[in-house]
């Protein structure tokens, strides 16, 4: 029942004393009964599992705390970014001024759009009216040309009719010439006298050329006489031509002339009828031309009015477009500043969205670390309970040793070493140097 002298340094409750139990039992007879109890108590002592549980718990606790700290830092940064976004402005321009200018620009652009549509409609109407005016003007020109052509044709027919009527009258007058036979006889006699005088002048000329002085007057030379005779002969020849023409004019058939006059009168009547028909056509064409004049005038006036309206709209549109370009030039820097500002805010918002995803990952990681820490804590609690059970078992063993009344030397040695082991576990409130966690559930009472 007594401890071996070499067991004093480590104490009887340490794991190193367990293998020495048999040797102590063999040394003394009284220890033969206590050695199995000590060996039985020593066989249940924990080895390295308690240290591994403490190390795992520390690691899990530190991982959980690190995940919580990172999540809190990320959450605080997100709150700062969110506050910055709430108070941020896309540009330095007053929003009311920018909105008013945008509204004014939109209004002027809407006016420009409506005026462009109105100008397109006015342009289409002006083209249609101009086409109608051109058609009316073309109709007027065609009817005018038709009237002019009919007037020319009527005038030609009337001239021809007048000529034919005049010729028919002349023929009638000629056919009804009184004493026609007497006039023919006188014409023949006049021709004979003319020929006789010509022959006589030819004879005188021959004789003068032969040098007969009987036909010469005093102081008259032969050349002078020949020239005089030549002149008289030429006059007789002209008179002979006229007499022949007169005889030819008198040489006609009155019946044939009357027939020819009747034909001319019939042709003149036909020309008159044609002229009357053309006159009716001319009157109709004149009426159509008068109507086309009014239509052309109205269409031309309408086309001019629509063209003036179209030109007025074009001038107004040009002014509004210039004003729109001016306002757009003024708004362009503001729009660019607003665009860049909103791009920056969108970039910040995207970063905030990314941080939100990261925060979700951190929370999930913290949740996993918390679960791991809880598991490690429960495992460590189980190890602590097991250690307590082993220590209680060891204390029972020591109590049994005390009851067996060991020798004073052994008792003093055991008393000197046992409190150190008990104080090692009872002196520290947190032997692992970790912050206190939530209290574990109370262990079940030992059976």
Coordinates of N, CA and C in Angstrom, one line a residue, residues 23-24 35 163 224 228 299 324:
X23 N 5.6 -2.4 -10.3 CA 6.9 -2.5 -9.6 C 6.8 -2.2 -8.1
X24 N 5.9 -1.1 -7.9 CA 5.7 -0.8 -6.5 C 4.9 -1.9 -5.7
X35 N -2.2 -1.3 -5.7 CA -1.6 -1.1 -7.1 C -2.6 -1.4 -8.2
X163 N -61.6 84.8 -152.0 CA -61.0 84.8 -153.3 C -61.8 84.0 -154.4
X224 N -30.2 108.8 -187.6 CA -31.3 109.3 -186.8 C -32.6 108.7 -187.2
X228 N -35.1 106.3 -185.0 CA -36.6 106.7 -184.9 C -37.4 105.5 -185.3
X299 N -55.7 78.2 -109.2 CA -54.7 77.3 -108.8 C -53.3 78.0 -108.6
X324 N -32.5 75.8 -80.9 CA -32.3 74.4 -80.3 C -30.8 74.1 -80.3

